[in-house]
XYZ file of C-alpha atoms in Angstrom:
342
model
C -142.641 8.768 -48.369
C -143.037 7.908 -52.024
C -139.465 8.809 -52.760
C -138.203 6.244 -50.201
C -139.828 3.516 -52.258
C -139.627 4.612 -55.897
C -137.189 7.512 -56.297
C -133.548 7.273 -57.264
C -130.984 6.527 -54.556
C -130.048 10.163 -54.013
C -133.697 11.211 -53.677
C -134.328 8.373 -51.218
C -131.300 9.412 -49.156
C -132.520 13.031 -48.986
C -136.041 11.883 -48.086
C -134.757 9.581 -45.316
C -132.745 12.392 -43.746
C -135.704 14.741 -43.882
C -138.106 12.168 -42.430
C -135.898 11.336 -39.439
C -135.714 15.036 -38.618
C -139.414 15.916 -38.883
C -141.182 12.689 -37.841
C -141.443 10.776 -34.590
C -143.911 8.122 -35.817
C -142.212 4.709 -35.656
C -144.244 3.313 -38.566
C -143.277 6.207 -40.823
C -139.678 6.157 -39.640
C -139.033 2.466 -40.278
C -138.109 2.711 -44.011
C -135.955 5.751 -43.297
C -134.137 4.011 -40.439
C -133.634 0.954 -42.660
C -131.912 3.158 -45.228
C -129.731 4.724 -42.516
C -128.532 1.254 -41.499
C -127.752 0.471 -45.143
C -125.590 3.594 -45.286
C -123.730 2.414 -42.186
C -122.803 -0.825 -43.962
C -120.879 0.853 -46.790
C -117.241 1.967 -46.673
C -116.495 4.932 -44.457
C -117.786 8.112 -46.010
C -119.524 11.367 -45.176
C -122.876 9.607 -45.746
C -121.947 6.909 -43.245
C -121.134 9.441 -40.524
C -124.315 11.374 -41.341
C -126.366 8.173 -41.039
C -124.777 7.388 -37.679
C -125.512 10.890 -36.366
C -129.150 10.684 -37.509
C -129.641 7.265 -35.888
C -128.330 8.629 -32.589
C -130.617 11.672 -32.825
C -133.634 9.563 -33.825
C -133.088 7.165 -30.901
C -134.161 9.982 -28.587
C -137.628 9.923 -30.183
C -138.333 6.189 -30.540
C -137.213 2.739 -29.385
C -137.170 1.700 -33.038
C -133.457 2.485 -33.403
C -132.595 0.382 -30.341
C -134.647 -2.540 -31.630
C -133.144 -2.449 -35.119
C -129.626 -2.030 -33.740
C -130.227 -5.082 -31.557
C -131.262 -7.024 -34.669
C -127.934 -6.148 -36.266
C -126.228 -8.098 -33.481
C -127.630 -11.260 -35.126
C -126.323 -10.355 -38.577
C -124.150 -12.793 -40.538
C -121.937 -9.835 -41.391
C -119.146 -9.185 -38.919
C -119.102 -5.552 -40.024
C -122.779 -5.143 -39.105
C -122.282 -6.802 -35.698
C -119.291 -4.583 -34.953
C -121.195 -1.475 -36.036
C -124.099 -2.380 -33.741
C -121.793 -2.961 -30.747
C -120.176 0.438 -31.285
C -123.481 2.239 -31.891
C -125.457 0.977 -28.873
C -123.553 3.014 -26.216
C -124.229 6.189 -28.232
C -128.016 5.807 -28.340
C -130.138 7.920 -26.038
C -132.385 5.151 -24.711
C -131.150 2.338 -22.419
C -130.708 -1.129 -23.887
C -133.020 -3.864 -22.678
C -132.128 -7.230 -21.128
C -132.470 -9.071 -24.440
C -129.865 -6.859 -26.131
C -127.596 -7.097 -23.079
C -127.763 -10.903 -23.269
C -126.932 -10.796 -26.970
C -123.882 -8.676 -26.172
C -122.806 -11.178 -23.514
C -123.137 -13.957 -26.087
C -120.956 -12.010 -28.554
C -118.463 -11.255 -25.796
C -117.808 -14.948 -25.218
C -118.566 -16.649 -28.499
C -118.089 -14.356 -31.502
C -115.311 -15.538 -33.816
C -113.878 -12.048 -34.326
C -111.703 -10.559 -31.531
C -112.705 -6.984 -32.452
C -116.386 -7.837 -31.936
C -115.752 -9.627 -28.642
C -113.860 -6.580 -27.416
C -116.518 -4.126 -28.684
C -119.322 -6.166 -27.070
C -117.579 -6.018 -23.698
C -116.990 -2.287 -23.998
C -120.610 -1.751 -25.002
C -121.836 -3.649 -21.941
C -119.576 -1.625 -19.684
C -120.585 1.775 -21.064
C -124.328 0.989 -21.087
C -124.440 0.137 -17.398
C -124.243 -3.646 -17.747
C -120.672 -4.061 -16.599
C -121.727 -6.303 -13.722
C -122.837 -8.917 -16.256
C -119.307 -8.926 -17.663
C -117.764 -8.891 -14.199
C -119.729 -11.867 -12.921
C -119.131 -13.888 -16.100
C -115.394 -13.245 -15.874
C -115.223 -14.234 -12.227
C -117.217 -17.407 -12.849
C -114.953 -18.453 -15.734
C -111.792 -17.765 -13.730
C -113.129 -19.834 -10.847
C -114.708 -22.760 -12.659
C -113.705 -22.558 -16.326
C -111.403 -24.857 -18.233
C -107.989 -23.806 -19.518
C -109.291 -21.982 -22.617
C -112.103 -20.237 -20.710
C -109.597 -18.932 -18.172
C -107.338 -17.669 -20.950
C -110.284 -15.969 -22.680
C -111.368 -14.341 -19.415
C -107.893 -12.982 -18.757
C -107.688 -11.597 -22.294
C -111.000 -9.824 -21.820
C -109.866 -8.341 -18.503
C -106.810 -6.940 -20.272
C -108.683 -5.535 -23.251
C -111.465 -4.046 -21.103
C -109.084 -2.716 -18.447
C -111.108 -4.461 -15.757
C -109.898 -5.316 -12.245
C -111.918 -5.238 -9.026
C -111.523 -6.377 -5.421
C -113.708 -9.398 -6.165
C -111.719 -10.340 -9.261
C -108.281 -9.930 -7.693
C -108.221 -13.135 -5.555
C -109.228 -15.400 -8.454
C -106.852 -13.495 -10.735
C -103.937 -14.172 -8.375
C -104.668 -17.904 -8.480
C -104.011 -17.856 -12.240
C -100.297 -17.158 -11.657
C -100.009 -20.596 -10.029
C -102.156 -22.449 -12.556
C -100.836 -25.773 -13.810
C -101.345 -24.676 -17.434
C -98.554 -22.549 -18.858
C -100.998 -20.712 -21.152
C -103.002 -19.493 -18.143
C -99.890 -18.320 -16.310
C -98.713 -16.512 -19.419
C -102.035 -14.738 -19.947
C -102.193 -13.685 -16.279
C -98.750 -12.118 -16.681
C -99.750 -10.298 -19.874
C -102.918 -8.988 -18.218
C -100.978 -7.705 -15.197
C -98.664 -5.830 -17.537
C -101.474 -4.358 -19.627
C -103.326 -3.175 -16.527
C -100.041 -1.971 -14.930
C -101.074 -3.510 -11.616
C -98.924 -2.212 -8.744
C -100.649 -4.341 -6.111
C -97.874 -5.933 -4.012
C -99.452 -9.387 -4.223
C -99.358 -9.180 -8.024
C -95.744 -7.966 -8.007
C -94.704 -10.830 -5.736
C -96.262 -13.308 -8.163
C -94.526 -11.705 -11.127
C -91.147 -11.638 -9.391
C -91.497 -15.300 -8.494
C -92.160 -16.216 -12.121
C -88.914 -14.712 -13.450
C -87.357 -18.055 -12.437
C -90.189 -20.216 -13.850
C -89.309 -23.431 -15.700
C -90.789 -21.963 -18.906
C -88.556 -19.549 -20.848
C -91.626 -17.780 -22.242
C -93.079 -17.310 -18.748
C -89.756 -15.825 -17.619
C -89.659 -13.479 -20.613
C -93.260 -12.324 -20.158
C -92.730 -11.790 -16.422
C -89.761 -9.519 -17.100
C -91.767 -7.705 -19.761
C -94.724 -7.129 -17.406
C -92.475 -5.918 -14.593
C -90.874 -3.494 -17.027
C -94.291 -2.180 -18.088
C -95.301 -1.680 -14.441
C -91.923 -0.095 -13.622
C -91.636 -0.782 -9.870
C -88.006 -1.268 -8.779
C -87.132 -3.973 -6.258
C -83.929 -5.395 -4.814
C -84.718 -8.860 -6.138
C -84.785 -7.439 -9.657
C -81.518 -5.567 -9.122
C -79.941 -8.853 -8.051
C -81.522 -10.953 -10.790
C -81.436 -8.843 -13.966
C -77.626 -8.665 -14.386
C -77.466 -12.455 -14.025
C -80.421 -13.028 -16.383
C -78.998 -10.717 -19.057
C -75.680 -12.562 -18.987
C -76.490 -16.201 -18.264
C -80.106 -17.096 -19.203
C -79.948 -19.921 -21.746
C -82.584 -18.518 -24.119
C -81.619 -15.391 -26.042
C -85.144 -13.910 -25.827
C -84.990 -13.952 -22.029
C -81.538 -12.332 -22.073
C -82.776 -9.716 -24.541
C -85.865 -8.977 -22.403
C -83.687 -8.561 -19.312
C -81.644 -5.977 -21.207
C -84.805 -4.241 -22.459
C -86.394 -3.749 -19.027
C -83.134 -2.813 -17.314
C -83.501 0.843 -18.313
C -86.736 1.153 -16.306
C -85.935 -1.237 -13.461
C -82.160 -0.772 -13.020
C -81.393 2.746 -14.290
C -78.174 3.997 -12.704
C -77.324 0.576 -11.221
C -73.638 0.125 -12.021
C -73.503 -3.717 -12.020
C -76.282 -3.737 -14.624
C -74.614 -1.030 -16.677
C -71.363 -2.972 -16.729
C -73.155 -6.138 -17.827
C -74.835 -4.232 -20.678
C -71.459 -2.914 -21.811
C -69.942 -6.388 -21.638
C -72.769 -7.856 -23.694
C -72.043 -5.467 -26.556
C -69.016 -7.612 -27.388
C -69.521 -10.807 -25.373
C -72.983 -12.050 -26.433
C -73.181 -13.934 -29.714
C -76.828 -12.933 -30.358
C -77.472 -9.759 -32.356
C -80.854 -9.182 -30.666
C -79.264 -9.247 -27.217
C -76.514 -6.863 -28.331
C -79.110 -4.516 -29.835
C -81.238 -4.489 -26.684
C -78.138 -3.866 -24.547
C -77.122 -0.959 -26.755
C -80.628 0.579 -26.730
C -80.920 0.172 -22.945
C -77.682 2.119 -22.453
C -78.959 4.844 -24.770
C -82.231 5.087 -22.783
C -80.073 5.570 -19.665
C -78.370 8.500 -21.439
C -75.111 6.546 -21.702
C -72.939 6.269 -24.789
C -72.680 2.565 -25.659
C -69.623 3.286 -27.803
C -67.740 5.271 -25.135
C -65.675 2.330 -23.899
C -65.060 1.199 -27.455
C -63.793 4.662 -28.396
C -61.432 4.734 -25.412
C -60.246 1.217 -26.223
C -59.672 2.116 -29.862
C -57.688 5.193 -28.845
C -55.576 3.122 -26.450
C -54.950 0.508 -29.119
C -53.906 3.228 -31.544
C -51.483 4.685 -29.066
C -50.060 1.240 -28.319
C -49.710 0.555 -32.015
C -47.935 3.860 -32.508
C -45.587 3.143 -29.606
C -45.000 -0.325 -30.941
C -44.159 1.093 -34.336
C -41.708 3.621 -32.893
C -40.075 0.958 -30.760
C -39.673 -1.375 -33.712
C -38.130 1.415 -35.789
C -35.659 2.200 -33.039
C -34.744 -1.437 -32.593
C -34.284 -1.871 -36.326
C -32.065 1.236 -36.496
C -29.912 -0.025 -33.638
C -29.576 -3.406 -35.270
C -28.590 -1.796 -38.552
C -26.044 0.356 -36.725
C -24.570 -2.727 -35.110
C -24.321 -4.465 -38.488
C -22.622 -1.451 -40.042
C -20.118 -1.233 -37.191
C -19.370 -4.913 -37.577
C -18.753 -4.607 -41.298
C -16.416 -1.621 -40.736
C -14.335 -3.603 -38.217
C -13.966 -6.535 -40.601
C -12.780 -4.240 -43.404
C -10.035 -2.720 -41.217
C -8.812 -6.166 -40.145
C -8.602 -7.412 -43.713
C -6.490 -4.406 -44.760
C -3.944 -5.130 -42.102
């Protein structure tokens, strides 16, 4: 114990490790556990991993580790808060209601996205997922624009969708705010939702008034990968005629998963290689053909060969015509010479 207070840092570190192994007395363990948390706050190292392992082991003997980890959730340091969120699911003892409420607060209000995401994951893996679920549903039902967007982002990052969430989630596709519609689309793509009601919403939004909504809808449908006749009809048109180049490029990008082998789409992609004035669209068309195991240069090669043959024929023809003309001139000169001699 003396070494934890007065020895050099290396001696204190050795003493802390020894104490956490041999003791189960919370009062004696407190300075050792404090030192373990200090080790967690430094840059990643062997000592940091060792400290983490010892805290997990020690949590099986005392609630002290849970309590001190919960205190780290209030830290001014984002690194400490993130560490605590990631450590809590690994501890052997269940977290109490106070810690769960702190995690909920971080989930909704922390300024750092990584901590919000880690807090939600910690709640889910410690058996408090219903707290997250109910908060999400409440915000989707009654929240303002930003709260709905935040809820949808959390659903995507946590991979969360349930029968109770689905109806309120579907309403977001028809929300008056473009940001909410966009986030609903992104979430559907991230979760790869194949529910027919979701797919109907996504397919309806490929003709939305917002170019970004149209682009995101095509992107999500490509991520989900469910073919449909409406897409076969729409994608060739969108790739060729949509006014915004990003929408045309996205239509080309998803065509390899949604229209593979569909000849009208393939022909449009080939046409775009020379017809579209946007390099991004031409690149996406080329890459889509490659993903379909088609050679995007095949038609160009055949065209180049044909042009070469035509050029060669044209050259031969011009040579022949020139030779005939020269022959005619020579014959004419010969006739004039004979006449003059007479």
